[in-house]
Tab-separated table of C-alpha atoms in Angstrom:
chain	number	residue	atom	x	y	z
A	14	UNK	CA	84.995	229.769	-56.406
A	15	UNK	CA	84.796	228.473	-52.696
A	16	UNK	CA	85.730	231.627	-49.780
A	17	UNK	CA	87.250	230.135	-46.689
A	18	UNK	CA	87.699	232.481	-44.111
A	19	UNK	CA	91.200	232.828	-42.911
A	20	UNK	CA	91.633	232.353	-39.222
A	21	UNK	CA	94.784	234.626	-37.859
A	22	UNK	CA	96.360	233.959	-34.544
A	23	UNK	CA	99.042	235.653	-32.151
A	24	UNK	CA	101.329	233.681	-30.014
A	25	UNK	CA	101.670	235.231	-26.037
A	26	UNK	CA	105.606	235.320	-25.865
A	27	UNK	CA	106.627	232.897	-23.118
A	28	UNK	CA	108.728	235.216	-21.288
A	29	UNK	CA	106.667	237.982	-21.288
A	30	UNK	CA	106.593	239.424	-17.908
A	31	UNK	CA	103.373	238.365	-15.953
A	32	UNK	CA	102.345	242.211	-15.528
A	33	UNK	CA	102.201	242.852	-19.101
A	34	UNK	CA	99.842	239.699	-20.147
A	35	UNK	CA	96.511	241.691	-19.768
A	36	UNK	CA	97.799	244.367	-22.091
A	37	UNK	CA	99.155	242.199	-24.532
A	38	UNK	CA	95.991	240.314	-24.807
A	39	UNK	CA	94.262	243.342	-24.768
A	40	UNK	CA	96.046	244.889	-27.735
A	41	UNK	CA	95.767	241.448	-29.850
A	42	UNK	CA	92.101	241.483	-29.633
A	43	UNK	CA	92.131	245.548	-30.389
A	44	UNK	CA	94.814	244.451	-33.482
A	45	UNK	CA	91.446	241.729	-34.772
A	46	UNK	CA	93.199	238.480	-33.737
A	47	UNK	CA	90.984	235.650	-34.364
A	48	UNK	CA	93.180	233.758	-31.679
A	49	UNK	CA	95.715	234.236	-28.807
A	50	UNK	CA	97.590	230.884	-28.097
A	51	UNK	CA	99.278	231.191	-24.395
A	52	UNK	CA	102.801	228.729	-24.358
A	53	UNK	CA	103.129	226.368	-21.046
A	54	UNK	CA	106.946	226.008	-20.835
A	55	UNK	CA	109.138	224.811	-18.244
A	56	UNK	CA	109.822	226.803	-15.920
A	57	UNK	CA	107.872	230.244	-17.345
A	58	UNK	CA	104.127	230.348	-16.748
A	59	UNK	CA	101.476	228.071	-16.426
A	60	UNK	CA	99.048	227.161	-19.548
A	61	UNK	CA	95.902	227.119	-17.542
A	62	UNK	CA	96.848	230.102	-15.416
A	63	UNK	CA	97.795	232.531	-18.481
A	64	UNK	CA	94.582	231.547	-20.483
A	65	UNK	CA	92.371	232.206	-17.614
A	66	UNK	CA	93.947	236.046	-17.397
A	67	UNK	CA	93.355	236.147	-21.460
A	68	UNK	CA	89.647	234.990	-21.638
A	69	UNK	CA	88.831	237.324	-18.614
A	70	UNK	CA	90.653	240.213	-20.104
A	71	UNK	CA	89.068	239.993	-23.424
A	72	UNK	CA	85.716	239.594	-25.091
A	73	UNK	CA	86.161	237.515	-28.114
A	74	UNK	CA	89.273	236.563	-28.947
A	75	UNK	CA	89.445	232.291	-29.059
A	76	UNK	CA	92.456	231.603	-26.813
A	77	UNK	CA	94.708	227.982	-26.653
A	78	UNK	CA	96.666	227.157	-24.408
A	79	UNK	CA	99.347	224.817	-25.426
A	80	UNK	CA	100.627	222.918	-25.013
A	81	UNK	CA	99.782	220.940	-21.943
A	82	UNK	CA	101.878	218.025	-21.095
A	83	UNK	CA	100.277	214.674	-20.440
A	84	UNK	CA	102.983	213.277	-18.207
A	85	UNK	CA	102.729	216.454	-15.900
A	86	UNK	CA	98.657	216.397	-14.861
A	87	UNK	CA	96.393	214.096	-13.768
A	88	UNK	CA	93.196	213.943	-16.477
A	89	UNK	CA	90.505	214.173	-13.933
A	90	UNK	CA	92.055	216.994	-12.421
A	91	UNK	CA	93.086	218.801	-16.006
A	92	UNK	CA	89.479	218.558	-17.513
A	93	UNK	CA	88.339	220.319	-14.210
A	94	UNK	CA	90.291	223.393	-14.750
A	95	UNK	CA	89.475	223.206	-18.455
A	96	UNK	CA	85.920	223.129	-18.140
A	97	UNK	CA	85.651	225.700	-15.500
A	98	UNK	CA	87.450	228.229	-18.140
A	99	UNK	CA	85.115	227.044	-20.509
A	100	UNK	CA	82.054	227.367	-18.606
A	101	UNK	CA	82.871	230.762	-18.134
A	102	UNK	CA	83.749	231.625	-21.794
A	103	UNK	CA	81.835	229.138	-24.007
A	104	UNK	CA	83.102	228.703	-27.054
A	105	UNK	CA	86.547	230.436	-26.889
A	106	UNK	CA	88.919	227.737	-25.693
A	107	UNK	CA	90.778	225.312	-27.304
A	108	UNK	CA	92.907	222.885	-25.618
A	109	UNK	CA	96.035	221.975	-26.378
A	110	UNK	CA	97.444	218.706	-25.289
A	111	UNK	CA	100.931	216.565	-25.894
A	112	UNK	CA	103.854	214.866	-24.979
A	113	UNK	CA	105.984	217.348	-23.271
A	114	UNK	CA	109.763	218.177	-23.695
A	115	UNK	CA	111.645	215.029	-22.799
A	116	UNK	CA	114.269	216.845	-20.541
A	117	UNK	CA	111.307	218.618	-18.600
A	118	UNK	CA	109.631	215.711	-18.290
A	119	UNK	CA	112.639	214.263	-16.774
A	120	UNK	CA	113.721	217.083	-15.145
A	121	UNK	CA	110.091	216.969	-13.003
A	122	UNK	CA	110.024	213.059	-12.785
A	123	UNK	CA	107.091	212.976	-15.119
A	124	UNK	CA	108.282	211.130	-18.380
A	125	UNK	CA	106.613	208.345	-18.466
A	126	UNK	CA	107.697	204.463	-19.485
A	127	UNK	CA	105.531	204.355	-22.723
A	128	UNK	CA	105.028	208.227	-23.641
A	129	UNK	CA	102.809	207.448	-26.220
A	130	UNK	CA	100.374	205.078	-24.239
A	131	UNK	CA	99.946	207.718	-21.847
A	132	UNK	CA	99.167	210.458	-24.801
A	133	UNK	CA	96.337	208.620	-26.177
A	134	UNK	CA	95.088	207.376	-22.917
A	135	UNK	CA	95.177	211.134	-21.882
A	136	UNK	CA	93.300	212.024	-24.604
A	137	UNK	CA	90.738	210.105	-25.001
A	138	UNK	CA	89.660	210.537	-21.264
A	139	UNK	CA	90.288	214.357	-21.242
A	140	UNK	CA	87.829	214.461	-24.343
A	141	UNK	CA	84.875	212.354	-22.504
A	142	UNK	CA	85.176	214.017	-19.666
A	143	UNK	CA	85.234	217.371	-21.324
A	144	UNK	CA	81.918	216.239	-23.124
A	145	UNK	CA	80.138	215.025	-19.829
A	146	UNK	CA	80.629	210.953	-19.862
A	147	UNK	CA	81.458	208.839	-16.962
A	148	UNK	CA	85.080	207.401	-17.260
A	149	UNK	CA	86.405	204.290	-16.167
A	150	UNK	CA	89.188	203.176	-17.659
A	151	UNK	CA	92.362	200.858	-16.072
A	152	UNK	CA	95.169	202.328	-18.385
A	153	UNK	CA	98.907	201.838	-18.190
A	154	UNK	CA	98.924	205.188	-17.185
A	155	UNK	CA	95.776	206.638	-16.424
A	156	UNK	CA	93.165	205.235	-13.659
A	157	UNK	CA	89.907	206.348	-13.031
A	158	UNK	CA	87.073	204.755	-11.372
A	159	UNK	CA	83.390	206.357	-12.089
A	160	UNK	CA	84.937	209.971	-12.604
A	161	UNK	CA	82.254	212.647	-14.362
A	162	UNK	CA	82.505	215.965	-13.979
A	163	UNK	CA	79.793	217.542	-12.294
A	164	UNK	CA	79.140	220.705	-14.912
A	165	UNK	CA	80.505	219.466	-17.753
A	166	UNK	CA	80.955	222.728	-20.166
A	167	UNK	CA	77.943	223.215	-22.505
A	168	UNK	CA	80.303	224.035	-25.083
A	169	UNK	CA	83.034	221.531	-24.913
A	170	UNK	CA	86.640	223.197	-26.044
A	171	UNK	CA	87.984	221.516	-28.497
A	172	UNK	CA	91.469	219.270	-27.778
A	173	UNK	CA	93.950	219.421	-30.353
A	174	UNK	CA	96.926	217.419	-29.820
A	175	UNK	CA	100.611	219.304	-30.192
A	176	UNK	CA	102.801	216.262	-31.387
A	177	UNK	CA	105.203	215.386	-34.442
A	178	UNK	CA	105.716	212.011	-34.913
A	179	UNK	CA	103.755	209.521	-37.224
A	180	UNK	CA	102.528	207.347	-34.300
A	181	UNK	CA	101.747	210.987	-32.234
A	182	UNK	CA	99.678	212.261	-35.463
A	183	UNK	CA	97.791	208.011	-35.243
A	184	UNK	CA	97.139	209.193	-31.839
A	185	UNK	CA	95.929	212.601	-32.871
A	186	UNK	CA	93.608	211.035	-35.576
A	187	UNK	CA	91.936	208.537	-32.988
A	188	UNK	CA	91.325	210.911	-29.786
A	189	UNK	CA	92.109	214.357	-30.938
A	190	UNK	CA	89.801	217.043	-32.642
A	191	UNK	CA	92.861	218.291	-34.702
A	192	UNK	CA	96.545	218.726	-34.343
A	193	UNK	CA	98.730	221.777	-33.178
A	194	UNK	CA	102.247	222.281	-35.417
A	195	UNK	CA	105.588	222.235	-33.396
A	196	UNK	CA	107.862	224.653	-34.911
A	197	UNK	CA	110.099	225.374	-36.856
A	198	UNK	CA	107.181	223.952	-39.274
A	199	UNK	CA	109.246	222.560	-42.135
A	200	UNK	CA	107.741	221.576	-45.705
A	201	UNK	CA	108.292	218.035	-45.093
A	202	UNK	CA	106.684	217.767	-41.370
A	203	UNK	CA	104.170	220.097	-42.541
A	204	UNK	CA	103.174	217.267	-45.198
């Protein structure tokens, strides 16, 4: 008989008043959480911002932030912020990364022509930058000429992507380290 240990997570409500994130975080770590995902929604909190106050105001707790739309960063700029949190807490990061809601998206004038083009291009530079390669790359969406981050994180953080679709999951396969579930997480989209 094989053991696999069980990983168990909490999920940082997304309208959880700002003042009451370092307790929260505080108490899931207390509680054993393996994991504390933080939610970037439109027009809450920021992703980056909340995971930052989590990994500071714990000590071991693996937090993910997801998920990140593409459409709404520019890569360069996004793996900066992600490897400085990861620099500073190696190892408990992960990275979530995906589409976006459509009517955000639209609502911010970032959905893009070809949403999926711009997913895996998005991914597969946030991933070598993340692990310390120079990118160049003359997307349909992304552009970047010679761009390497300057401390890469020793410890990459892992980028999962948060999509649905069968071409999204494709994506997901090629660039991706693993996948993130939308809910409601039916039996069939599940499978």
């Amino acid at each position: 008989m094989t053991v696999t240990s069980l990983t168990v997570g909490a999920l940082l409500p997304r309208d959880l008043p700002a003042a009451d994130l370092p307790a929260f975080v505080r108490d899931a770590e207390a509680l054993g959480f393996d994991e504390l995902w933080v939610v970037e929604d439109c027009f809450f909190r920021g992703g980056v911002a909340q995971a930052a106050v989590a990994l500071a105001t714990t000590s071991r707790i693996r937090v993910g932030v997801g998920i990140l739309p593409a459409a709404a960063r520019n890569v360069a700029f996004e793996a900066l912020e992600l490897a400085t949190l990861a620099e500073l807490f190696p190892g408990r990061l992960v990275a979530g990364v995906g589409h976006g809601m459509p009517a955000w998206m639209r609502q911010v004038g970032a959905w893009p022509a070809s949403p999926l083009t711009l997913l895996e291009e998005h991914l597969a530079a946030l991933r070598s930058l993340l692990h310390g390669e120079e990118v160049t790359t003359d997307g349909q969406h992304v552009r970047l000429d010679r761009v390497r981050l300057e401390a890469p994180p020793a410890v990459p953080p892992p980028v999962l992507a948060g999509v649905r679709g069968p071409r999204s999951l494709a994506v997901a396969g090629r660039h991706a380290d693993g996948v993130v579930l939308a809910e409601p997480g039916t039996t069939a989209y599940v499978r």
